[in-house]
Short mmCIF file of C-alpha atoms in Angstrom, two decimals:
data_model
loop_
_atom_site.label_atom_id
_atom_site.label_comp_id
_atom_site.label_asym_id
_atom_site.label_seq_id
_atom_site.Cartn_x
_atom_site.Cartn_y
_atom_site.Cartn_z
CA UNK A 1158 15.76 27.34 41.51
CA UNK A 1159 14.92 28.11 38.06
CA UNK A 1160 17.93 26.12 36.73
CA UNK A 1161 16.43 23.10 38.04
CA UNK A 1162 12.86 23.67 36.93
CA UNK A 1163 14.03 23.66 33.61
CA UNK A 1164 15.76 20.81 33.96
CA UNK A 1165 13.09 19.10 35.29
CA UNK A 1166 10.15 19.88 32.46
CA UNK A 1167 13.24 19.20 29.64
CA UNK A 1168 13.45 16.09 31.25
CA UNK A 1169 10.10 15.10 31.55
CA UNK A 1170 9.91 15.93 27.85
CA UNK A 1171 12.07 13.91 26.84
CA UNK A 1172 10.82 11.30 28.95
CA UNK A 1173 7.74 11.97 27.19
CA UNK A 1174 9.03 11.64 23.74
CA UNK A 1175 10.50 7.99 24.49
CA UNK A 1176 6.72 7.02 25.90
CA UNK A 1177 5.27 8.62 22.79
CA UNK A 1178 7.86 6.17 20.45
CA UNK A 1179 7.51 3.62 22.35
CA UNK A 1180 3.50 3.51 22.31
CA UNK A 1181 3.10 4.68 18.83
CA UNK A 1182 5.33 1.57 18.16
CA UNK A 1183 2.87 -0.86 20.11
CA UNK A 1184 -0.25 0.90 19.13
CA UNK A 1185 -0.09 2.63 15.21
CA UNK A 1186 1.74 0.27 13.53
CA UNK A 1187 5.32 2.69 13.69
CA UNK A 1188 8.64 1.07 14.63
CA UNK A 1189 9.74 2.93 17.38
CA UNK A 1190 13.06 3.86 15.48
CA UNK A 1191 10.94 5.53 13.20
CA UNK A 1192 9.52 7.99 15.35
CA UNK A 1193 11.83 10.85 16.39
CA UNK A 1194 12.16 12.08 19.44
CA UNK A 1195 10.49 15.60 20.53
CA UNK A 1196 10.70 17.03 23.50
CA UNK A 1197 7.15 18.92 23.06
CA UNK A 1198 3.40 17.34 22.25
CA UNK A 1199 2.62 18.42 18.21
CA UNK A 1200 -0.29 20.80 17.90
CA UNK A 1201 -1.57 17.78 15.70
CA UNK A 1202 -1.25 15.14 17.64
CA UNK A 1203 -4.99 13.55 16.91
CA UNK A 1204 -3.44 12.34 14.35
CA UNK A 1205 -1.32 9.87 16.14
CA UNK A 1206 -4.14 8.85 17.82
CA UNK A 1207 -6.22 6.99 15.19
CA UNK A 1208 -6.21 3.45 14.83
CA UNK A 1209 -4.95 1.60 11.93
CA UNK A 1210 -8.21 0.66 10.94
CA UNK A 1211 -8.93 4.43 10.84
CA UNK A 1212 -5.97 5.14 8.90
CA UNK A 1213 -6.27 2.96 6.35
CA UNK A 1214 -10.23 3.90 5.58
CA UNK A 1215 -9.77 7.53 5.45
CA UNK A 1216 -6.21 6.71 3.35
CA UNK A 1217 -8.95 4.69 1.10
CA UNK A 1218 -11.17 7.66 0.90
CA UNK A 1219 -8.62 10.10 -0.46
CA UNK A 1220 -6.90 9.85 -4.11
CA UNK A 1221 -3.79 10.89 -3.30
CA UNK A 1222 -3.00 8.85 -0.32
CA UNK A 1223 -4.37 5.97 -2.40
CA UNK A 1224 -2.17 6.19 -4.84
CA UNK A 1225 0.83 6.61 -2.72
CA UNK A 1226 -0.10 3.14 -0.80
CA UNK A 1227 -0.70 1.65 -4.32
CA UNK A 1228 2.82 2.89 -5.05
CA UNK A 1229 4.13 1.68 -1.86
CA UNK A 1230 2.48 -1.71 -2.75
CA UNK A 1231 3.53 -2.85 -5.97
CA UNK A 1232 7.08 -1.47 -5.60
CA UNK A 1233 8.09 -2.05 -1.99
CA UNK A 1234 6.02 -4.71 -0.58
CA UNK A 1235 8.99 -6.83 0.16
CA UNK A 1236 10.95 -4.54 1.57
CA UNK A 1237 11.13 -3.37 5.32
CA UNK A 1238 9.29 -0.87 6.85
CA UNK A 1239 11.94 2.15 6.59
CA UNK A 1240 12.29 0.77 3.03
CA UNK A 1241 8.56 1.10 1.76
CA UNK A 1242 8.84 4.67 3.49
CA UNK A 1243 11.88 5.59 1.30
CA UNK A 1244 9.70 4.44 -1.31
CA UNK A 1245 6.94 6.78 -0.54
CA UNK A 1246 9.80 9.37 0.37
CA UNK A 1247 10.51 9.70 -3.17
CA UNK A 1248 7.13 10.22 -4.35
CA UNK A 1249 6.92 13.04 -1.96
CA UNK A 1250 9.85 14.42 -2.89
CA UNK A 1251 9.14 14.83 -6.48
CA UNK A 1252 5.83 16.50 -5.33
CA UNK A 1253 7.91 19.06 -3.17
CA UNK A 1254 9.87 19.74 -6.60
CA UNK A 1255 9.12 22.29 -9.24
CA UNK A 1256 10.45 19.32 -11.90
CA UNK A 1257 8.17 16.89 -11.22
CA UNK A 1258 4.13 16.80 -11.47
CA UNK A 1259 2.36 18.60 -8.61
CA UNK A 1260 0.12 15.40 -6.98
CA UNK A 1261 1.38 12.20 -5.91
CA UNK A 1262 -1.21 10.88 -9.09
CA UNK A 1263 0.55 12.60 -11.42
CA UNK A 1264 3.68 11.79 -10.04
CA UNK A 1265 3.32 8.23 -9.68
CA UNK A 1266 1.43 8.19 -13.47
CA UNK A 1267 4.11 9.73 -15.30
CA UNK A 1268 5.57 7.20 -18.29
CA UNK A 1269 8.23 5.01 -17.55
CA UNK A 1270 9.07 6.30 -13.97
CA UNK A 1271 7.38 3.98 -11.43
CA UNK A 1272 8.26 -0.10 -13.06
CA UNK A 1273 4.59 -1.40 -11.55
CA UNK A 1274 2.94 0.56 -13.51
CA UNK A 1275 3.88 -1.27 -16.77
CA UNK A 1276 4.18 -4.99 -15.24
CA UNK A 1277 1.97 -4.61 -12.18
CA UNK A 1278 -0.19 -7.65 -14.31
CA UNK A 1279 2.23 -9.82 -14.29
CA UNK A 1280 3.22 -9.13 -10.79
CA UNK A 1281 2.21 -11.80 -7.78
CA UNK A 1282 -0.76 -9.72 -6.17
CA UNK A 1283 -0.33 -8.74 -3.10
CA UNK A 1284 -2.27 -9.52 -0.35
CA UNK A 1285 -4.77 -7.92 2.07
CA UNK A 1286 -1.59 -7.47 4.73
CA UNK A 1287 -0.01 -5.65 1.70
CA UNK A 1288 -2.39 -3.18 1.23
CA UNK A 1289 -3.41 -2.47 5.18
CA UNK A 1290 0.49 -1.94 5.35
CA UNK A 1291 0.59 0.19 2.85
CA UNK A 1292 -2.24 2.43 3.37
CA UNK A 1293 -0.68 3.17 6.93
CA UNK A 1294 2.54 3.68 5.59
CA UNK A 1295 1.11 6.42 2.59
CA UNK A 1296 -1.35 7.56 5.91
CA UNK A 1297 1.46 8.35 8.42
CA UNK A 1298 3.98 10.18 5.69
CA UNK A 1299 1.13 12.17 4.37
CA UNK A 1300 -0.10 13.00 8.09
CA UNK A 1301 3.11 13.74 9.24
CA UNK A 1302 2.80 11.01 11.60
CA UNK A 1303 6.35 9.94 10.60
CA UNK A 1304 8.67 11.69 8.89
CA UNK A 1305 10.69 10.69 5.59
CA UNK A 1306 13.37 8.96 5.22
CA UNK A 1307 15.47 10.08 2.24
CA UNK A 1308 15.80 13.20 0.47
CA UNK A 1309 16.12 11.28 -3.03
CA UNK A 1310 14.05 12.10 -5.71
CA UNK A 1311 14.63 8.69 -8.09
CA UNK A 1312 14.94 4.94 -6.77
CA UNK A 1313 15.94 2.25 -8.56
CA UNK A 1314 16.24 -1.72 -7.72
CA UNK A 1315 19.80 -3.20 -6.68
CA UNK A 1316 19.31 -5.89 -9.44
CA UNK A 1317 19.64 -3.39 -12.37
CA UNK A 1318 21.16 0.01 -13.52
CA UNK A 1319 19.43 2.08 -15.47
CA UNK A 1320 21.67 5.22 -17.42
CA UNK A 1321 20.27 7.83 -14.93
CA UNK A 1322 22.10 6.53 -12.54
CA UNK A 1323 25.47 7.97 -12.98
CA UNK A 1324 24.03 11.32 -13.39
CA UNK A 1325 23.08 11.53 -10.25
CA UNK A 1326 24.40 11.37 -6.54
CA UNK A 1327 23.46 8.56 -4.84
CA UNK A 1328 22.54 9.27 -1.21
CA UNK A 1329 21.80 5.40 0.50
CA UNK A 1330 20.89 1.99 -0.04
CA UNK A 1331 17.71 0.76 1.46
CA UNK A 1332 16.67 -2.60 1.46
CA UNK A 1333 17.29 -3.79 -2.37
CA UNK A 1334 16.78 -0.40 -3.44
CA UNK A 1335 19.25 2.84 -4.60
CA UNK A 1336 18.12 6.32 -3.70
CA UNK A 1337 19.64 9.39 -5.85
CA UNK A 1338 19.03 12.70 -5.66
CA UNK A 1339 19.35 14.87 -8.92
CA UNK A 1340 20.16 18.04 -7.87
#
């Protein structure tokens, strides 16, 4: 008997976590492949329950997550979904390192690491669908809505090579983009 109940409330987990990717697909702006799978309901799960709308104000009304949708912006805004989270990824990643900056502003401001920051004016500027997008992206990474998507710490564009890049491993190819990790 208690073989099958636990079969039973696995089961109904799981069951649950495919409703959960499915409606956070239809509802929050997440492809459903981008949402994994748990078999239990997160102690945070308000979070998954704010509109985009929601997301993107209170993303407006912090620095940080500001800065990471700029970021996701101006260098991923033609790329897909999982790509513009790679993006963001990165940023995070060099947060999470002792040899990067400490914020995603410092991060993201640091000479010559992020291109947009030294042509964003000659850049086409994006539009209002841009910026929603990315807001929500920066939101749900930050939030731990979704989860990352690379482990890379440095990015660079398909079209060029820059002389970091043979120092380090490269770990996938996203989109038009190169992710490496350096340690």
């Amino acid at each position: 008997m208690f073989k099958i109940v636990c079969c039973v409330v696995v089961a109904g987990s799981l069951a649950y976590s495919h409703w959960l990717a499915d409606y956070r697909a239809e509802h929050y702006n997440v492809q459903a492949e981008d949402v994994p799978l748990m078999p239990y309901i997160p102690e945070d799960a308000v979070l998954i329950r704010r509109t985009n709308e929601e997301k993107e104000q209170l993303c407006k009304q912090s620095a940080e997550c500001s800065k990471l949708a700029q970021a996701v912006v101006w260098e991923s805004r033609g790329e897909s979904r999982q790509g513009q989270r790679a993006v963001a990824s990165v940023i995070l990643n060099r947060v999470d390192s002792s040899r990067f900056p400490d914020t995603i502003t410092e991060v993201v401001n640091q000479y010559k690491q992020f291109s947009f920051m030294e042509d964003m004016h000659v850049q086409k500027q994006p539009s209002k669908k841009d910026w929603t997008t990315g807001y929500i992206v920066a939101y749900n990474l930050l939030h731990g809505v979704i989860d990352r998507v690379t482990q890379a710490d440095h990015y660079h564009a398909k079209s060029v090579l820059p002389f970091w890049a043979k120092h380090f491993r490269m770990t996938e190819q996203i989109g038009n983009h190169v992710f490496y990790a350096s340690n």
